[in-house]
């Protein structure tokens, strides 16, 4: 933007961004009869150790636009510490809206040593109508965490709906903090992308566990979401998702391929049992995570407004 020949910058507040998000979400939701959620996630305020009152003030500020736009439900997601998500749920419940809550944890539990099962129980007791796991781990690691959550909820006689939104990256080698500890994070994760067949397997297993809110987080592409819809089409009332007319299920379109060995792949059994290669001869099958073990309250997590200096980068790299 030029003002009197000088480059100017327009300030974009959180409220303006959230309003734009609501406008876009409404436009898309109206096309397919979808629900709209307003979401909040972990805060630098919590990681910096500023306490409950300051953290909840941030949450209340963030949800004002969502409430004004009358979204269908509110979502607290991507929390590494159950204490913070409890604080978030308390604020969201003040609105009277349905509340979903999930944590970016694996089977080991949160970053302060609270088990996955106890995290689920505490989210439910805080008032969440839907609880689960999102991000940080691959679909099958997330399902292991969800099994622990469900077992603990059943034992406590708590019965919220269950949700899971994993990565679309395979992370069997990730540590407690998930994929952000992997050396490939965040700009070299492509070799880990799940196939659509793996996502279909995940969707089926999630449904059989009792999860009914099944989606995806980082790395998910439209064809992954379509794979979930296709796998569960019968359970969803027998209708297929948008885009299915562009391909044939389970590689059936390969029946018309010119090469006979490719035509032989036009069957579900072939793709269900596929073990895809990476095509990278000198790469290890798994990585060694960094595992710094830094979590809320550590001085290294205290939020700053200025960018990290070259000298600070050198110090971090040396660690």
Tab-separated table of C-alpha atoms in Angstrom:
chain	number	residue	atom	x	y	z
A	1	UNK	CA	0.000	0.000	0.000
A	2	UNK	CA	1.452	3.392	-1.032
A	3	UNK	CA	0.614	6.542	0.947
A	4	UNK	CA	2.215	9.739	-0.439
A	5	UNK	CA	4.893	7.632	-2.063
A	6	UNK	CA	5.721	5.803	1.155
A	7	UNK	CA	5.048	2.111	1.691
A	8	UNK	CA	2.527	1.682	4.501
A	9	UNK	CA	1.384	-1.360	6.412
A	10	UNK	CA	-2.171	-2.166	7.465
A	11	UNK	CA	-2.613	-3.714	10.880
A	12	UNK	CA	-4.549	-6.974	10.940
A	13	UNK	CA	-5.942	-7.635	14.391
A	14	UNK	CA	-6.961	-11.026	15.721
A	15	UNK	CA	-10.587	-9.901	15.583
A	16	UNK	CA	-10.340	-8.976	11.903
A	17	UNK	CA	-8.672	-12.266	11.050
A	18	UNK	CA	-11.282	-14.273	12.976
A	19	UNK	CA	-14.101	-12.347	11.303
A	20	UNK	CA	-12.642	-13.072	7.872
A	21	UNK	CA	-12.350	-16.733	8.840
A	22	UNK	CA	-16.013	-16.803	9.911
A	23	UNK	CA	-17.075	-15.196	6.628
A	24	UNK	CA	-15.174	-17.790	4.584
A	25	UNK	CA	-16.373	-20.700	6.722
A	26	UNK	CA	-20.015	-19.611	6.398
A	27	UNK	CA	-19.697	-19.319	2.635
A	28	UNK	CA	-18.291	-22.836	2.287
A	29	UNK	CA	-20.567	-24.394	4.927
A	30	UNK	CA	-23.663	-23.072	3.149
A	31	UNK	CA	-22.662	-25.013	0.036
A	32	UNK	CA	-22.782	-28.389	1.790
A	33	UNK	CA	-24.815	-27.983	4.953
A	34	UNK	CA	-21.759	-28.153	7.227
A	35	UNK	CA	-21.234	-27.055	10.817
A	36	UNK	CA	-18.941	-24.148	11.690
A	37	UNK	CA	-16.501	-24.236	14.602
A	38	UNK	CA	-14.575	-21.429	16.234
A	39	UNK	CA	-11.215	-22.663	17.469
A	40	UNK	CA	-8.606	-21.629	20.027
A	41	UNK	CA	-5.304	-23.304	20.883
A	42	UNK	CA	-2.369	-23.190	23.279
A	43	UNK	CA	-1.003	-19.741	24.099
A	44	UNK	CA	2.454	-18.247	24.540
A	45	UNK	CA	0.931	-16.721	27.678
A	46	UNK	CA	0.632	-20.196	29.240
A	47	UNK	CA	4.037	-21.355	28.032
A	48	UNK	CA	5.553	-18.195	29.515
A	49	UNK	CA	4.072	-19.073	32.917
A	50	UNK	CA	1.792	-16.041	33.312
A	51	UNK	CA	-0.976	-17.894	35.119
A	52	UNK	CA	-4.649	-18.800	34.756
A	53	UNK	CA	-6.166	-15.316	34.831
A	54	UNK	CA	-3.934	-14.010	32.032
A	55	UNK	CA	-4.420	-17.142	29.912
A	56	UNK	CA	-8.203	-17.129	30.238
A	57	UNK	CA	-8.282	-13.418	29.376
A	58	UNK	CA	-6.606	-14.341	26.078
A	59	UNK	CA	-9.209	-17.025	25.417
A	60	UNK	CA	-12.132	-14.684	26.131
A	61	UNK	CA	-10.687	-12.122	23.759
A	62	UNK	CA	-10.246	-14.717	21.001
A	63	UNK	CA	-13.776	-16.121	21.101
A	64	UNK	CA	-15.688	-12.819	21.019
A	65	UNK	CA	-15.985	-12.857	17.213
A	66	UNK	CA	-16.945	-16.545	17.144
A	67	UNK	CA	-19.797	-15.919	19.585
A	68	UNK	CA	-20.905	-12.807	17.696
A	69	UNK	CA	-21.058	-14.902	14.510
A	70	UNK	CA	-23.055	-17.613	16.284
A	71	UNK	CA	-20.797	-20.508	15.242
A	72	UNK	CA	-22.252	-23.978	15.787
A	73	UNK	CA	-19.669	-25.123	18.327
A	74	UNK	CA	-16.362	-24.111	19.881
A	75	UNK	CA	-13.138	-26.081	19.692
A	76	UNK	CA	-10.143	-26.046	22.036
A	77	UNK	CA	-7.374	-27.912	20.239
A	78	UNK	CA	-3.610	-28.390	20.109
A	79	UNK	CA	-2.855	-28.359	23.823
A	80	UNK	CA	0.271	-30.002	25.239
A	81	UNK	CA	-0.735	-29.517	28.880
A	82	UNK	CA	-4.058	-30.645	30.307
A	83	UNK	CA	-4.110	-27.754	32.759
A	84	UNK	CA	-4.284	-25.231	29.924
A	85	UNK	CA	-7.010	-27.074	28.024
A	86	UNK	CA	-9.070	-27.238	31.241
A	87	UNK	CA	-8.789	-23.468	31.487
A	88	UNK	CA	-9.839	-23.180	27.851
A	89	UNK	CA	-12.867	-25.444	28.303
A	90	UNK	CA	-14.015	-23.388	31.302
A	91	UNK	CA	-14.039	-20.238	29.163
A	92	UNK	CA	-15.755	-21.889	26.198
A	93	UNK	CA	-18.473	-23.348	28.456
A	94	UNK	CA	-19.360	-19.812	29.579
A	95	UNK	CA	-20.881	-19.234	26.122
A	96	UNK	CA	-23.440	-22.032	26.321
A	97	UNK	CA	-22.133	-23.485	23.034
A	98	UNK	CA	-21.202	-27.162	22.584
A	99	UNK	CA	-17.493	-27.592	23.293
A	100	UNK	CA	-14.992	-29.972	21.683
A	101	UNK	CA	-11.500	-30.314	23.140
A	102	UNK	CA	-8.423	-32.214	22.080
A	103	UNK	CA	-4.760	-32.389	22.935
A	104	UNK	CA	-1.657	-32.814	20.783
A	105	UNK	CA	-0.358	-35.706	22.853
A	106	UNK	CA	0.494	-39.341	22.230
A	107	UNK	CA	0.007	-42.487	24.306
A	108	UNK	CA	2.530	-41.232	26.900
A	109	UNK	CA	0.328	-38.309	27.936
A	110	UNK	CA	0.952	-34.591	28.332
A	111	UNK	CA	4.223	-32.700	28.724
A	112	UNK	CA	3.867	-32.532	32.511
A	113	UNK	CA	3.506	-36.300	32.906
A	114	UNK	CA	-0.284	-36.568	33.078
A	115	UNK	CA	-1.399	-39.820	31.400
A	116	UNK	CA	-3.490	-39.806	28.234
A	117	UNK	CA	-6.356	-41.432	30.118
A	118	UNK	CA	-6.323	-38.868	32.917
A	119	UNK	CA	-6.173	-36.054	30.340
A	120	UNK	CA	-9.390	-37.360	28.770
A	121	UNK	CA	-11.128	-37.642	32.140
A	122	UNK	CA	-10.104	-34.131	33.133
A	123	UNK	CA	-11.304	-32.670	29.818
A	124	UNK	CA	-14.656	-34.400	30.239
A	125	UNK	CA	-15.019	-33.273	33.864
A	126	UNK	CA	-14.170	-29.713	32.826
A	127	UNK	CA	-17.261	-29.854	30.609
A	128	UNK	CA	-16.108	-30.835	27.129
A	129	UNK	CA	-18.848	-32.529	25.098
A	130	UNK	CA	-16.275	-34.070	22.731
A	131	UNK	CA	-12.718	-35.064	23.697
A	132	UNK	CA	-9.762	-36.486	21.845
A	133	UNK	CA	-6.371	-36.053	20.227
A	134	UNK	CA	-5.097	-33.963	17.332
A	135	UNK	CA	-1.771	-33.343	15.569
A	136	UNK	CA	1.816	-34.223	16.661
A	137	UNK	CA	1.513	-37.957	15.844
A	138	UNK	CA	0.533	-40.210	12.958
A	139	UNK	CA	-2.921	-41.807	12.633
A	140	UNK	CA	-2.001	-45.093	14.268
A	141	UNK	CA	-0.043	-43.617	17.176
A	142	UNK	CA	-3.008	-41.293	17.792
A	143	UNK	CA	-5.348	-44.282	17.872
A	144	UNK	CA	-3.196	-45.911	20.559
A	145	UNK	CA	-3.625	-42.748	22.600
A	146	UNK	CA	-7.377	-42.737	21.922
A	147	UNK	CA	-7.701	-46.322	23.177
A	148	UNK	CA	-6.164	-45.229	26.484
A	149	UNK	CA	-8.474	-42.234	26.654
A	150	UNK	CA	-11.570	-44.335	26.009
A	151	UNK	CA	-10.593	-46.946	28.594
A	152	UNK	CA	-10.113	-44.256	31.250
A	153	UNK	CA	-13.395	-42.537	30.352
A	154	UNK	CA	-15.301	-45.816	30.518
A	155	UNK	CA	-13.759	-46.618	33.897
A	156	UNK	CA	-14.801	-43.183	35.194
A	157	UNK	CA	-18.311	-43.686	33.742
A	158	UNK	CA	-17.874	-40.608	31.549
A	159	UNK	CA	-19.199	-40.770	28.009
A	160	UNK	CA	-18.353	-37.717	25.900
A	161	UNK	CA	-18.152	-38.117	22.147
A	162	UNK	CA	-14.666	-38.994	20.875
A	163	UNK	CA	-12.639	-37.211	18.211
A	164	UNK	CA	-9.293	-37.741	16.496
A	165	UNK	CA	-7.446	-35.528	14.005
A	166	UNK	CA	-3.936	-36.929	13.453
A	167	UNK	CA	-1.068	-35.932	11.201
A	168	UNK	CA	-0.871	-37.312	7.686
A	169	UNK	CA	2.815	-38.056	8.341
A	170	UNK	CA	4.076	-41.384	9.703
A	171	UNK	CA	5.864	-40.759	13.009
A	172	UNK	CA	6.713	-44.091	14.696
A	173	UNK	CA	10.110	-42.653	15.666
A	174	UNK	CA	8.786	-39.469	17.297
A	175	UNK	CA	9.340	-38.863	20.995
A	176	UNK	CA	6.873	-37.616	23.592
A	177	UNK	CA	6.514	-34.227	21.938
A	178	UNK	CA	5.727	-35.728	18.545
A	179	UNK	CA	6.807	-34.628	15.109
A	180	UNK	CA	8.149	-31.216	16.150
A	181	UNK	CA	11.132	-33.097	17.642
A	182	UNK	CA	11.916	-34.820	14.345
A	183	UNK	CA	14.866	-33.341	12.412
A	184	UNK	CA	12.673	-33.147	9.279
A	185	UNK	CA	10.233	-30.744	10.973
A	186	UNK	CA	8.793	-28.648	9.436
A	187	UNK	CA	10.206	-28.372	5.894
A	188	UNK	CA	11.244	-31.922	4.939
A	189	UNK	CA	8.325	-34.078	6.037
A	190	UNK	CA	7.066	-35.023	2.569
A	191	UNK	CA	8.668	-38.516	2.503
A	192	UNK	CA	6.519	-39.388	5.528
A	193	UNK	CA	3.126	-38.598	3.937
A	194	UNK	CA	0.531	-41.353	4.415
A	195	UNK	CA	-1.038	-42.995	1.397
A	196	UNK	CA	-4.793	-42.743	0.925
A	197	UNK	CA	-4.978	-46.460	1.704
A	198	UNK	CA	-3.369	-45.964	5.101
A	199	UNK	CA	-5.872	-43.210	5.840
A	200	UNK	CA	-8.756	-45.509	4.897
A	201	UNK	CA	-7.388	-48.131	7.305
A	202	UNK	CA	-7.092	-45.466	10.005
A	203	UNK	CA	-10.684	-44.319	9.440
A	204	UNK	CA	-12.020	-47.848	9.790
A	205	UNK	CA	-10.031	-48.523	12.961
A	206	UNK	CA	-11.091	-45.185	14.458
A	207	UNK	CA	-14.742	-45.941	13.790
A	208	UNK	CA	-14.477	-49.400	15.334
A	209	UNK	CA	-12.952	-47.907	18.499
A	210	UNK	CA	-16.083	-45.749	18.810
A	211	UNK	CA	-14.744	-42.448	17.482
A	212	UNK	CA	-17.306	-40.462	15.504
A	213	UNK	CA	-15.469	-37.177	14.893
A	214	UNK	CA	-12.741	-38.360	12.492
A	215	UNK	CA	-10.596	-35.872	10.600
A	216	UNK	CA	-7.042	-34.770	9.952
A	217	UNK	CA	-4.472	-32.158	10.882
A	218	UNK	CA	-1.056	-31.203	9.435
A	219	UNK	CA	-0.160	-32.927	6.170
A	220	UNK	CA	-3.730	-33.901	5.267
A	221	UNK	CA	-4.682	-33.237	1.658
A	222	UNK	CA	-8.186	-33.265	0.123
A	223	UNK	CA	-7.680	-36.832	-1.125
A	224	UNK	CA	-6.989	-37.954	2.450
A	225	UNK	CA	-10.271	-36.492	3.699
A	226	UNK	CA	-12.037	-38.033	0.723
A	227	UNK	CA	-10.536	-41.403	1.672
A	228	UNK	CA	-12.099	-41.129	5.147
A	229	UNK	CA	-15.479	-40.318	3.607
A	230	UNK	CA	-15.213	-43.186	1.129
A	231	UNK	CA	-14.227	-45.761	3.727
A	232	UNK	CA	-17.136	-44.761	5.960
A	233	UNK	CA	-19.683	-44.045	3.229
A	234	UNK	CA	-22.039	-46.802	4.424
A	235	UNK	CA	-21.906	-45.556	8.012
A	236	UNK	CA	-22.554	-42.012	6.795
A	237	UNK	CA	-25.835	-42.997	5.170
A	238	UNK	CA	-24.601	-44.545	1.939
A	239	UNK	CA	-23.651	-41.363	0.116
A	240	UNK	CA	-20.232	-40.675	-1.364
A	241	UNK	CA	-18.244	-37.452	-0.905
A	242	UNK	CA	-17.718	-34.739	-3.478
A	243	UNK	CA	-14.912	-35.627	-5.874
A	244	UNK	CA	-15.589	-39.372	-5.989
A	245	UNK	CA	-16.815	-39.042	-9.535
A	246	UNK	CA	-13.243	-38.152	-10.511
A	247	UNK	CA	-11.810	-41.580	-9.724
A	248	UNK	CA	-12.693	-45.232	-9.204
A	249	UNK	CA	-12.332	-46.753	-5.754
A	250	UNK	CA	-9.439	-49.096	-4.967
A	251	UNK	CA	-7.642	-48.437	-8.252
A	252	UNK	CA	-10.427	-49.814	-10.435
A	253	UNK	CA	-9.602	-47.231	-13.088
A	254	UNK	CA	-6.385	-49.166	-13.733
A	255	UNK	CA	-8.424	-51.828	-15.536
A	256	UNK	CA	-7.984	-49.643	-18.628
A	257	UNK	CA	-4.226	-49.188	-18.238
A	258	UNK	CA	-2.074	-50.148	-21.222
A	259	UNK	CA	0.382	-52.234	-19.149
A	260	UNK	CA	-0.891	-55.639	-17.919
A	261	UNK	CA	1.116	-55.596	-14.671
A	262	UNK	CA	-0.479	-52.259	-13.831
A	263	UNK	CA	-3.946	-53.610	-14.693
A	264	UNK	CA	-3.242	-56.381	-12.174
A	265	UNK	CA	-3.191	-53.681	-9.466
A	266	UNK	CA	-6.874	-52.839	-9.989
A	267	UNK	CA	-7.915	-54.546	-6.741
A	268	UNK	CA	-8.324	-53.669	-3.105
A	269	UNK	CA	-6.034	-56.439	-1.801
A	270	UNK	CA	-3.051	-55.007	-3.682
A	271	UNK	CA	-3.341	-51.501	-2.224
A	272	UNK	CA	-4.332	-52.589	1.288
A	273	UNK	CA	-1.124	-54.615	1.569
A	274	UNK	CA	1.159	-52.097	-0.129
A	275	UNK	CA	4.400	-51.214	1.694
A	276	UNK	CA	5.410	-48.057	-0.212
A	277	UNK	CA	9.134	-47.374	-0.725
A	278	UNK	CA	10.623	-43.916	-0.231
A	279	UNK	CA	12.924	-44.023	-3.258
A	280	UNK	CA	15.720	-42.535	-1.121
A	281	UNK	CA	18.548	-45.126	-0.970
A	282	UNK	CA	20.725	-43.273	1.550
A	283	UNK	CA	17.957	-42.267	3.945
A	284	UNK	CA	17.263	-44.064	7.232
A	285	UNK	CA	13.828	-45.561	7.725
A	286	UNK	CA	13.482	-43.596	10.962
A	287	UNK	CA	15.083	-40.504	12.493
A	288	UNK	CA	16.538	-39.645	15.870
A	289	UNK	CA	14.288	-37.038	17.554
A	290	UNK	CA	15.852	-34.011	19.243
A	291	UNK	CA	13.928	-34.542	22.515
A	292	UNK	CA	14.933	-31.283	24.177
A	293	UNK	CA	12.324	-31.815	26.879
A	294	UNK	CA	11.489	-28.116	27.058
A	295	UNK	CA	7.956	-27.436	28.308
A	296	UNK	CA	5.772	-24.787	29.955
A	297	UNK	CA	7.633	-22.680	32.522
A	298	UNK	CA	11.060	-23.065	30.902
A	299	UNK	CA	12.871	-19.760	30.267
A	300	UNK	CA	13.472	-20.779	26.648
A	301	UNK	CA	9.725	-20.635	25.975
A	302	UNK	CA	9.133	-17.125	27.260
A	303	UNK	CA	7.558	-15.132	24.441
A	304	UNK	CA	9.462	-12.284	22.808
A	305	UNK	CA	8.228	-9.743	20.268
A	306	UNK	CA	11.533	-9.473	18.381
A	307	UNK	CA	12.954	-12.128	16.054
A	308	UNK	CA	15.675	-14.486	17.281
A	309	UNK	CA	19.125	-13.010	16.631
A	310	UNK	CA	21.958	-14.735	14.750
A	311	UNK	CA	23.862	-15.125	18.001
A	312	UNK	CA	20.860	-16.737	19.694
A	313	UNK	CA	20.472	-19.111	16.736
A	314	UNK	CA	24.130	-20.136	17.190
A	315	UNK	CA	23.521	-20.827	20.873
A	316	UNK	CA	20.429	-22.908	20.128
A	317	UNK	CA	22.216	-24.842	17.385
A	318	UNK	CA	25.099	-25.580	19.753
A	319	UNK	CA	22.632	-27.128	22.225
